[in-house]
């Protein structure tokens, strides 16, 4: 889980990141307290700044958005993706 705290604009990047919105996320625990360092995540669900989101890392992040327009697999350098927006926390 993480909170979106900003965005990044990059005009020069790996081709697999072209067209993807890059967001700054702060990983959090279930009490919404920050853990670890901030990260950059590719946004596949159109999250906004201030929203709490679900993130995946590693192979899961690459598979979250790893197809191009022709439905073919493409090389993806992404290591962190936003895959969901959290509506509420129930503990």
PDB file of N, CA and C in Angstrom:
ATOM      1  N   UNK A   1       0.842  -1.173   0.000  1.00  0.00           N
ATOM      2  CA  UNK A   1       0.000   0.000   0.000  1.00  0.00           C
ATOM      3  C   UNK A   1       0.889   1.239   0.000  1.00  0.00           C
ATOM      4  N   UNK A   2       0.359   2.310  -0.556  1.00  0.00           N
ATOM      5  CA  UNK A   2       1.122   3.551  -0.615  1.00  0.00           C
ATOM      6  C   UNK A   2       0.171   4.731  -0.763  1.00  0.00           C
ATOM      7  N   UNK A   3       0.704   5.915  -0.499  1.00  0.00           N
ATOM      8  CA  UNK A   3      -0.025   7.156  -0.751  1.00  0.00           C
ATOM      9  C   UNK A   3       0.671   7.884  -1.889  1.00  0.00           C
ATOM     10  N   UNK A   4      -0.113   8.340  -2.861  1.00  0.00           N
ATOM     11  CA  UNK A   4       0.448   9.107  -3.973  1.00  0.00           C
ATOM     12  C   UNK A   4       0.724  10.519  -3.469  1.00  0.00           C
ATOM     13  N   UNK A   5       1.988  10.942  -3.578  1.00  0.00           N
ATOM     14  CA  UNK A   5       2.355  12.261  -3.045  1.00  0.00           C
ATOM     15  C   UNK A   5       2.850  13.226  -4.121  1.00  0.00           C
ATOM     16  N   UNK A   6       2.929  12.773  -5.358  1.00  0.00           N
ATOM     17  CA  UNK A   6       3.388  13.668  -6.420  1.00  0.00           C
ATOM     18  C   UNK A   6       3.494  12.938  -7.738  1.00  0.00           C
ATOM     19  N   UNK A   7       3.991  13.649  -8.726  1.00  0.00           N
ATOM     20  CA  UNK A   7       4.187  13.046 -10.052  1.00  0.00           C
ATOM     21  C   UNK A   7       5.553  13.443 -10.590  1.00  0.00           C
ATOM     22  N   UNK A   8       5.984  12.716 -11.615  1.00  0.00           N
ATOM     23  CA  UNK A   8       7.282  12.955 -12.243  1.00  0.00           C
ATOM     24  C   UNK A   8       7.055  13.108 -13.739  1.00  0.00           C
ATOM     25  N   UNK A   9       7.692  14.086 -14.335  1.00  0.00           N
ATOM     26  CA  UNK A   9       7.662  14.256 -15.789  1.00  0.00           C
ATOM     27  C   UNK A   9       9.056  13.958 -16.313  1.00  0.00           C
ATOM     28  N   UNK A  10       9.128  13.050 -17.274  1.00  0.00           N
ATOM     29  CA  UNK A  10      10.403  12.662 -17.856  1.00  0.00           C
ATOM     30  C   UNK A  10      10.263  12.612 -19.370  1.00  0.00           C
ATOM     31  N   UNK A  11      10.978  13.505 -20.069  1.00  0.00           N
ATOM     32  CA  UNK A  11      10.868  13.528 -21.527  1.00  0.00           C
ATOM     33  C   UNK A  11      11.759  12.486 -22.188  1.00  0.00           C
ATOM     34  N   UNK A  12      12.822  12.081 -21.518  1.00  0.00           N
ATOM     35  CA  UNK A  12      13.718  11.048 -22.037  1.00  0.00           C
ATOM     36  C   UNK A  12      13.614   9.824 -21.132  1.00  0.00           C
ATOM     37  N   UNK A  13      13.139   8.710 -21.685  1.00  0.00           N
ATOM     38  CA  UNK A  13      12.979   7.502 -20.887  1.00  0.00           C
ATOM     39  C   UNK A  13      12.980   6.282 -21.781  1.00  0.00           C
ATOM     40  N   UNK A  14      13.076   5.120 -21.183  1.00  0.00           N
ATOM     41  CA  UNK A  14      13.027   3.864 -21.907  1.00  0.00           C
ATOM     42  C   UNK A  14      11.712   3.795 -22.688  1.00  0.00           C
ATOM     43  N   UNK A  15      11.740   3.258 -23.903  1.00  0.00           N
ATOM     44  CA  UNK A  15      10.515   3.190 -24.714  1.00  0.00           C
ATOM     45  C   UNK A  15       9.343   2.483 -24.028  1.00  0.00           C
ATOM     46  N   UNK A  16       9.626   1.536 -23.134  1.00  0.00           N
ATOM     47  CA  UNK A  16       8.527   0.830 -22.465  1.00  0.00           C
ATOM     48  C   UNK A  16       7.765   1.724 -21.482  1.00  0.00           C
ATOM     49  N   UNK A  17       8.316   2.891 -21.144  1.00  0.00           N
ATOM     50  CA  UNK A  17       7.648   3.812 -20.229  1.00  0.00           C
ATOM     51  C   UNK A  17       6.931   4.953 -20.935  1.00  0.00           C
ATOM     52  N   UNK A  18       7.065   5.033 -22.254  1.00  0.00           N
ATOM     53  CA  UNK A  18       6.414   6.097 -23.013  1.00  0.00           C
ATOM     54  C   UNK A  18       4.897   5.955 -22.873  1.00  0.00           C
ATOM     55  N   UNK A  19       4.235   7.044 -22.538  1.00  0.00           N
ATOM     56  CA  UNK A  19       2.785   7.050 -22.394  1.00  0.00           C
ATOM     57  C   UNK A  19       2.286   6.649 -21.022  1.00  0.00           C
ATOM     58  N   UNK A  20       3.193   6.281 -20.130  1.00  0.00           N
ATOM     59  CA  UNK A  20       2.785   5.904 -18.775  1.00  0.00           C
ATOM     60  C   UNK A  20       2.945   7.094 -17.839  1.00  0.00           C
ATOM     61  N   UNK A  21       1.957   7.288 -16.964  1.00  0.00           N
ATOM     62  CA  UNK A  21       2.015   8.344 -15.958  1.00  0.00           C
ATOM     63  C   UNK A  21       2.880   7.826 -14.814  1.00  0.00           C
ATOM     64  N   UNK A  22       3.880   8.610 -14.423  1.00  0.00           N
ATOM     65  CA  UNK A  22       4.788   8.221 -13.349  1.00  0.00           C
ATOM     66  C   UNK A  22       4.456   9.019 -12.099  1.00  0.00           C
ATOM     67  N   UNK A  23       4.208   8.307 -11.001  1.00  0.00           N
ATOM     68  CA  UNK A  23       3.785   8.946  -9.764  1.00  0.00           C
ATOM     69  C   UNK A  23       4.792   8.671  -8.651  1.00  0.00           C
ATOM     70  N   UNK A  24       4.938   9.643  -7.737  1.00  0.00           N
ATOM     71  CA  UNK A  24       5.763   9.452  -6.545  1.00  0.00           C
ATOM     72  C   UNK A  24       4.840   8.866  -5.480  1.00  0.00           C
ATOM     73  N   UNK A  25       5.213   7.702  -4.946  1.00  0.00           N
ATOM     74  CA  UNK A  25       4.399   7.058  -3.923  1.00  0.00           C
ATOM     75  C   UNK A  25       5.211   6.867  -2.649  1.00  0.00           C
ATOM     76  N   UNK A  26       4.534   7.012  -1.511  1.00  0.00           N
ATOM     77  CA  UNK A  26       5.125   6.773  -0.201  1.00  0.00           C
ATOM     78  C   UNK A  26       4.504   5.493   0.348  1.00  0.00           C
ATOM     79  N   UNK A  27       5.268   4.388   0.397  1.00  0.00           N
ATOM     80  CA  UNK A  27       4.719   3.160   0.989  1.00  0.00           C
ATOM     81  C   UNK A  27       4.268   3.408   2.427  1.00  0.00           C
ATOM     82  N   UNK A  28       3.153   2.762   2.810  1.00  0.00           N
ATOM     83  CA  UNK A  28       2.575   2.946   4.141  1.00  0.00           C
ATOM     84  C   UNK A  28       2.226   1.594   4.756  1.00  0.00           C
ATOM     85  N   UNK A  29       2.025   1.614   6.089  1.00  0.00           N
ATOM     86  CA  UNK A  29       1.519   0.421   6.766  1.00  0.00           C
ATOM     87  C   UNK A  29      -0.002   0.545   6.880  1.00  0.00           C
ATOM     88  N   UNK A  30      -0.652  -0.404   7.551  1.00  0.00           N
ATOM     89  CA  UNK A  30      -2.115  -0.392   7.627  1.00  0.00           C
ATOM     90  C   UNK A  30      -2.662   0.731   8.505  1.00  0.00           C
ATOM     91  N   UNK A  31      -1.800   1.419   9.232  1.00  0.00           N
ATOM     92  CA  UNK A  31      -2.211   2.591  10.008  1.00  0.00           C
ATOM     93  C   UNK A  31      -1.934   3.893   9.264  1.00  0.00           C
ATOM     94  N   UNK A  32      -1.567   3.779   8.013  1.00  0.00           N
ATOM     95  CA  UNK A  32      -1.255   4.907   7.121  1.00  0.00           C
ATOM     96  C   UNK A  32       0.029   5.627   7.506  1.00  0.00           C
ATOM     97  N   UNK A  33       0.890   4.960   8.263  1.00  0.00           N
ATOM     98  CA  UNK A  33       2.182   5.530   8.628  1.00  0.00           C
ATOM     99  C   UNK A  33       3.214   5.215   7.553  1.00  0.00           C
ATOM    100  N   UNK A  34       4.057   6.182   7.182  1.00  0.00           N
ATOM    101  CA  UNK A  34       5.078   5.942   6.155  1.00  0.00           C
ATOM    102  C   UNK A  34       6.065   4.848   6.580  1.00  0.00           C
ATOM    103  N   UNK A  35       6.411   4.011   5.623  1.00  0.00           N
ATOM    104  CA  UNK A  35       7.462   3.008   5.808  1.00  0.00           C
ATOM    105  C   UNK A  35       8.367   3.092   4.583  1.00  0.00           C
ATOM    106  N   UNK A  36       9.632   2.776   4.745  1.00  0.00           N
ATOM    107  CA  UNK A  36      10.593   2.813   3.636  1.00  0.00           C
ATOM    108  C   UNK A  36      10.669   4.196   2.976  1.00  0.00           C
ATOM    109  N   UNK A  37      11.370   4.237   1.890  1.00  0.00           N
ATOM    110  CA  UNK A  37      11.576   5.484   1.139  1.00  0.00           C
ATOM    111  C   UNK A  37      10.520   5.646   0.057  1.00  0.00           C
ATOM    112  N   UNK A  38      10.374   6.870  -0.411  1.00  0.00           N
ATOM    113  CA  UNK A  38       9.479   7.142  -1.533  1.00  0.00           C
ATOM    114  C   UNK A  38       9.972   6.409  -2.769  1.00  0.00           C
ATOM    115  N   UNK A  39       9.052   6.099  -3.676  1.00  0.00           N
ATOM    116  CA  UNK A  39       9.379   5.387  -4.905  1.00  0.00           C
ATOM    117  C   UNK A  39       8.632   6.018  -6.068  1.00  0.00           C
ATOM    118  N   UNK A  40       9.044   5.656  -7.263  1.00  0.00           N
ATOM    119  CA  UNK A  40       8.326   6.050  -8.475  1.00  0.00           C
ATOM    120  C   UNK A  40       7.562   4.827  -8.963  1.00  0.00           C
ATOM    121  N   UNK A  41       6.277   5.008  -9.269  1.00  0.00           N
ATOM    122  CA  UNK A  41       5.448   3.906  -9.745  1.00  0.00           C
ATOM    123  C   UNK A  41       4.739   4.316 -11.023  1.00  0.00           C
ATOM    124  N   UNK A  42       4.660   3.386 -11.974  1.00  0.00           N
ATOM    125  CA  UNK A  42       3.886   3.604 -13.190  1.00  0.00           C
ATOM    126  C   UNK A  42       2.414   3.406 -12.831  1.00  0.00           C
ATOM    127  N   UNK A  43       1.582   4.350 -13.211  1.00  0.00           N
ATOM    128  CA  UNK A  43       0.167   4.336 -12.836  1.00  0.00           C
ATOM    129  C   UNK A  43      -0.673   3.708 -13.933  1.00  0.00           C
ATOM    130  N   UNK A  44      -1.335   2.585 -13.614  1.00  0.00           N
ATOM    131  CA  UNK A  44      -2.191   1.929 -14.607  1.00  0.00           C
ATOM    132  C   UNK A  44      -3.674   2.118 -14.306  1.00  0.00           C
ATOM    133  N   UNK A  45      -4.014   2.907 -13.245  1.00  0.00           N
ATOM    134  CA  UNK A  45      -5.423   3.068 -12.862  1.00  0.00           C
ATOM    135  C   UNK A  45      -5.843   4.535 -12.750  1.00  0.00           C
ATOM    136  N   UNK A  46      -4.998   5.448 -13.192  1.00  0.00           N
ATOM    137  CA  UNK A  46      -5.291   6.883 -13.171  1.00  0.00           C
ATOM    138  C   UNK A  46      -5.501   7.419 -11.756  1.00  0.00           C
ATOM    139  N   UNK A  47      -4.603   7.071 -10.855  1.00  0.00           N
ATOM    140  CA  UNK A  47      -4.658   7.557  -9.471  1.00  0.00           C
ATOM    141  C   UNK A  47      -4.257   9.024  -9.415  1.00  0.00           C
ATOM    142  N   UNK A  48      -4.736   9.700  -8.391  1.00  0.00           N
ATOM    143  CA  UNK A  48      -4.415  11.106  -8.218  1.00  0.00           C
ATOM    144  C   UNK A  48      -3.604  11.338  -6.957  1.00  0.00           C
ATOM    145  N   UNK A  49      -2.996  12.510  -6.886  1.00  0.00           N
ATOM    146  CA  UNK A  49      -2.209  12.884  -5.715  1.00  0.00           C
ATOM    147  C   UNK A  49      -3.124  12.919  -4.492  1.00  0.00           C
ATOM    148  N   UNK A  50      -2.644  12.326  -3.393  1.00  0.00           N
ATOM    149  CA  UNK A  50      -3.410  12.258  -2.155  1.00  0.00           C
ATOM    150  C   UNK A  50      -4.177  10.959  -1.979  1.00  0.00           C
ATOM    151  N   UNK A  51      -4.301  10.163  -3.036  1.00  0.00           N
ATOM    152  CA  UNK A  51      -5.044   8.903  -2.929  1.00  0.00           C
ATOM    153  C   UNK A  51      -4.162   7.792  -2.370  1.00  0.00           C
ATOM    154  N   UNK A  52      -4.803   6.859  -1.672  1.00  0.00           N
ATOM    155  CA  UNK A  52      -4.129   5.649  -1.208  1.00  0.00           C
ATOM    156  C   UNK A  52      -4.308   4.587  -2.279  1.00  0.00           C
ATOM    157  N   UNK A  53      -3.211   3.890  -2.590  1.00  0.00           N
ATOM    158  CA  UNK A  53      -3.227   2.962  -3.721  1.00  0.00           C
ATOM    159  C   UNK A  53      -2.588   1.625  -3.357  1.00  0.00           C
ATOM    160  N   UNK A  54      -2.895   0.626  -4.176  1.00  0.00           N
ATOM    161  CA  UNK A  54      -2.228  -0.668  -4.099  1.00  0.00           C
ATOM    162  C   UNK A  54      -1.086  -0.655  -5.097  1.00  0.00           C
ATOM    163  N   UNK A  55       0.091  -1.071  -4.664  1.00  0.00           N
ATOM    164  CA  UNK A  55       1.230  -1.142  -5.574  1.00  0.00           C
ATOM    165  C   UNK A  55       1.743  -2.573  -5.622  1.00  0.00           C
ATOM    166  N   UNK A  56       2.322  -2.934  -6.753  1.00  0.00           N
ATOM    167  CA  UNK A  56       3.011  -4.214  -6.901  1.00  0.00           C
ATOM    168  C   UNK A  56       4.415  -3.925  -7.395  1.00  0.00           C
ATOM    169  N   UNK A  57       5.324  -4.811  -7.043  1.00  0.00           N
ATOM    170  CA  UNK A  57       6.724  -4.628  -7.426  1.00  0.00           C
ATOM    171  C   UNK A  57       7.235  -5.870  -8.136  1.00  0.00           C
ATOM    172  N   UNK A  58       8.364  -5.724  -8.809  1.00  0.00           N
ATOM    173  CA  UNK A  58       9.008  -6.852  -9.476  1.00  0.00           C
ATOM    174  C   UNK A  58       8.230  -7.339 -10.681  1.00  0.00           C
ATOM    175  N   UNK A  59       8.167  -8.663 -10.842  1.00  0.00           N
ATOM    176  CA  UNK A  59       7.511  -9.252 -12.015  1.00  0.00           C
ATOM    177  C   UNK A  59       6.046  -8.844 -12.110  1.00  0.00           C
ATOM    178  N   UNK A  60       5.370  -8.730 -10.965  1.00  0.00           N
ATOM    179  CA  UNK A  60       3.970  -8.300 -10.968  1.00  0.00           C
ATOM    180  C   UNK A  60       3.794  -6.918 -11.552  1.00  0.00           C
ATOM    181  N   UNK A  61       4.733  -6.031 -11.281  1.00  0.00           N
ATOM    182  CA  UNK A  61       4.668  -4.671 -11.817  1.00  0.00           C
ATOM    183  C   UNK A  61       4.852  -4.676 -13.326  1.00  0.00           C
ATOM    184  N   UNK A  62       5.743  -5.507 -13.793  1.00  0.00           N
ATOM    185  CA  UNK A  62       5.979  -5.572 -15.239  1.00  0.00           C
ATOM    186  C   UNK A  62       4.784  -6.161 -15.969  1.00  0.00           C
ATOM    187  N   UNK A  63       4.092  -7.104 -15.352  1.00  0.00           N
ATOM    188  CA  UNK A  63       2.933  -7.736 -15.991  1.00  0.00           C
ATOM    189  C   UNK A  63       1.688  -6.866 -15.909  1.00  0.00           C
ATOM    190  N   UNK A  64       1.667  -5.897 -15.005  1.00  0.00           N
ATOM    191  CA  UNK A  64       0.485  -5.046 -14.821  1.00  0.00           C
ATOM    192  C   UNK A  64       0.123  -4.274 -16.079  1.00  0.00           C
ATOM    193  N   UNK A  65       1.105  -3.938 -16.887  1.00  0.00           N
ATOM    194  CA  UNK A  65       0.842  -3.130 -18.083  1.00  0.00           C
ATOM    195  C   UNK A  65       1.895  -3.431 -19.141  1.00  0.00           C
ATOM    196  N   UNK A  66       2.061  -4.698 -19.478  1.00  0.00           N
ATOM    197  CA  UNK A  66       3.170  -5.087 -20.350  1.00  0.00           C
ATOM    198  C   UNK A  66       2.752  -5.453 -21.762  1.00  0.00           C
ATOM    199  N   UNK A  67       1.625  -4.934 -22.237  1.00  0.00           N
ATOM    200  CA  UNK A  67       1.229  -5.203 -23.616  1.00  0.00           C
ATOM    201  C   UNK A  67       1.179  -3.897 -24.391  1.00  0.00           C
ATOM    202  N   UNK A  68       1.511  -3.995 -25.661  1.00  0.00           N
ATOM    203  CA  UNK A  68       1.404  -2.794 -26.497  1.00  0.00           C
ATOM    204  C   UNK A  68       0.088  -2.808 -27.265  1.00  0.00           C
ATOM    205  N   UNK A  69      -0.112  -1.865 -28.165  1.00  0.00           N
ATOM    206  CA  UNK A  69      -1.377  -1.736 -28.889  1.00  0.00           C
ATOM    207  C   UNK A  69      -1.725  -2.974 -29.709  1.00  0.00           C
ATOM    208  N   UNK A  70      -0.718  -3.703 -30.182  1.00  0.00           N
ATOM    209  CA  UNK A  70      -0.961  -4.875 -31.019  1.00  0.00           C
ATOM    210  C   UNK A  70      -1.128  -6.146 -30.198  1.00  0.00           C
ATOM    211  N   UNK A  71      -1.256  -6.000 -28.861  1.00  0.00           N
ATOM    212  CA  UNK A  71      -1.453  -7.131 -27.955  1.00  0.00           C
ATOM    213  C   UNK A  71      -0.245  -8.063 -27.888  1.00  0.00           C
ATOM    214  N   UNK A  72       0.929  -7.551 -28.208  1.00  0.00           N
ATOM    215  CA  UNK A  72       2.156  -8.335 -28.129  1.00  0.00           C
ATOM    216  C   UNK A  72       2.913  -7.964 -26.867  1.00  0.00           C
ATOM    217  N   UNK A  73       3.631  -8.932 -26.323  1.00  0.00           N
ATOM    218  CA  UNK A  73       4.464  -8.652 -25.150  1.00  0.00           C
ATOM    219  C   UNK A  73       5.618  -7.751 -25.563  1.00  0.00           C
ATOM    220  N   UNK A  74       5.926  -6.795 -24.698  1.00  0.00           N
ATOM    221  CA  UNK A  74       7.055  -5.907 -24.948  1.00  0.00           C
ATOM    222  C   UNK A  74       7.952  -5.906 -23.722  1.00  0.00           C
ATOM    223  N   UNK A  75       9.214  -5.578 -23.908  1.00  0.00           N
ATOM    224  CA  UNK A  75      10.145  -5.461 -22.790  1.00  0.00           C
ATOM    225  C   UNK A  75       9.690  -4.316 -21.910  1.00  0.00           C
ATOM    226  N   UNK A  76       9.651  -4.543 -20.609  1.00  0.00           N
ATOM    227  CA  UNK A  76       9.183  -3.515 -19.680  1.00  0.00           C
ATOM    228  C   UNK A  76      10.187  -3.385 -18.549  1.00  0.00           C
ATOM    229  N   UNK A  77      10.722  -2.182 -18.357  1.00  0.00           N
ATOM    230  CA  UNK A  77      11.728  -1.941 -17.322  1.00  0.00           C
ATOM    231  C   UNK A  77      11.100  -1.528 -15.998  1.00  0.00           C
ATOM    232  N   UNK A  78       9.802  -1.450 -15.943  1.00  0.00           N
ATOM    233  CA  UNK A  78       9.102  -0.999 -14.751  1.00  0.00           C
ATOM    234  C   UNK A  78       9.276  -1.976 -13.587  1.00  0.00           C
ATOM    235  N   UNK A  79       9.518  -1.451 -12.371  1.00  0.00           N
ATOM    236  CA  UNK A  79       9.663  -2.297 -11.193  1.00  0.00           C
ATOM    237  C   UNK A  79       8.646  -1.976 -10.116  1.00  0.00           C
ATOM    238  N   UNK A  80       7.768  -1.003 -10.363  1.00  0.00           N
ATOM    239  CA  UNK A  80       6.735  -0.663  -9.383  1.00  0.00           C
ATOM    240  C   UNK A  80       5.534  -0.090 -10.142  1.00  0.00           C
ATOM    241  N   UNK A  81       4.351  -0.676  -9.912  1.00  0.00           N
ATOM    242  CA  UNK A  81       3.141  -0.212 -10.596  1.00  0.00           C
ATOM    243  C   UNK A  81       2.018   0.012  -9.603  1.00  0.00           C
ATOM    244  N   UNK A  82       1.200   1.022  -9.885  1.00  0.00           N
ATOM    245  CA  UNK A  82      -0.040   1.241  -9.149  1.00  0.00           C
ATOM    246  C   UNK A  82      -1.104   0.424  -9.862  1.00  0.00           C
ATOM    247  N   UNK A  83      -1.744  -0.501  -9.121  1.00  0.00           N
ATOM    248  CA  UNK A  83      -2.720  -1.394  -9.741  1.00  0.00           C
ATOM    249  C   UNK A  83      -4.122  -1.264  -9.161  1.00  0.00           C
ATOM    250  N   UNK A  84      -4.301  -0.409  -8.164  1.00  0.00           N
ATOM    251  CA  UNK A  84      -5.618  -0.225  -7.573  1.00  0.00           C
ATOM    252  C   UNK A  84      -5.660   1.011  -6.703  1.00  0.00           C
ATOM    253  N   UNK A  85      -6.864   1.580  -6.551  1.00  0.00           N
ATOM    254  CA  UNK A  85      -7.078   2.710  -5.658  1.00  0.00           C
ATOM    255  C   UNK A  85      -7.857   2.191  -4.451  1.00  0.00           C
ATOM    256  N   UNK A  86      -7.364   2.477  -3.262  1.00  0.00           N
ATOM    257  CA  UNK A  86      -7.987   1.988  -2.031  1.00  0.00           C
ATOM    258  C   UNK A  86      -9.157   2.902  -1.668  1.00  0.00           C
ATOM    259  N   UNK A  87     -10.331   2.308  -1.518  1.00  0.00           N
ATOM    260  CA  UNK A  87     -11.519   3.079  -1.135  1.00  0.00           C
ATOM    261  C   UNK A  87     -11.590   3.285   0.379  1.00  0.00           C
ATOM    262  N   UNK A  88     -11.221   2.252   1.145  1.00  0.00           N
ATOM    263  CA  UNK A  88     -11.247   2.398   2.600  1.00  0.00           C
ATOM    264  C   UNK A  88     -10.365   1.333   3.238  1.00  0.00           C
ATOM    265  N   UNK A  89      -9.990   1.598   4.484  1.00  0.00           N
ATOM    266  CA  UNK A  89      -9.223   0.660   5.278  1.00  0.00           C
ATOM    267  C   UNK A  89     -10.143   0.100   6.370  1.00  0.00           C
ATOM    268  N   UNK A  90     -10.296  -1.207   6.446  1.00  0.00           N
ATOM    269  CA  UNK A  90     -11.083  -1.850   7.510  1.00  0.00           C
ATOM    270  C   UNK A  90     -10.136  -2.711   8.311  1.00  0.00           C
ATOM    271  N   UNK A  91      -9.997  -2.405   9.584  1.00  0.00           N
ATOM    272  CA  UNK A  91      -9.107  -3.165  10.458  1.00  0.00           C
ATOM    273  C   UNK A  91      -9.866  -3.734  11.627  1.00  0.00           C
TER     274      UNK A  91
END
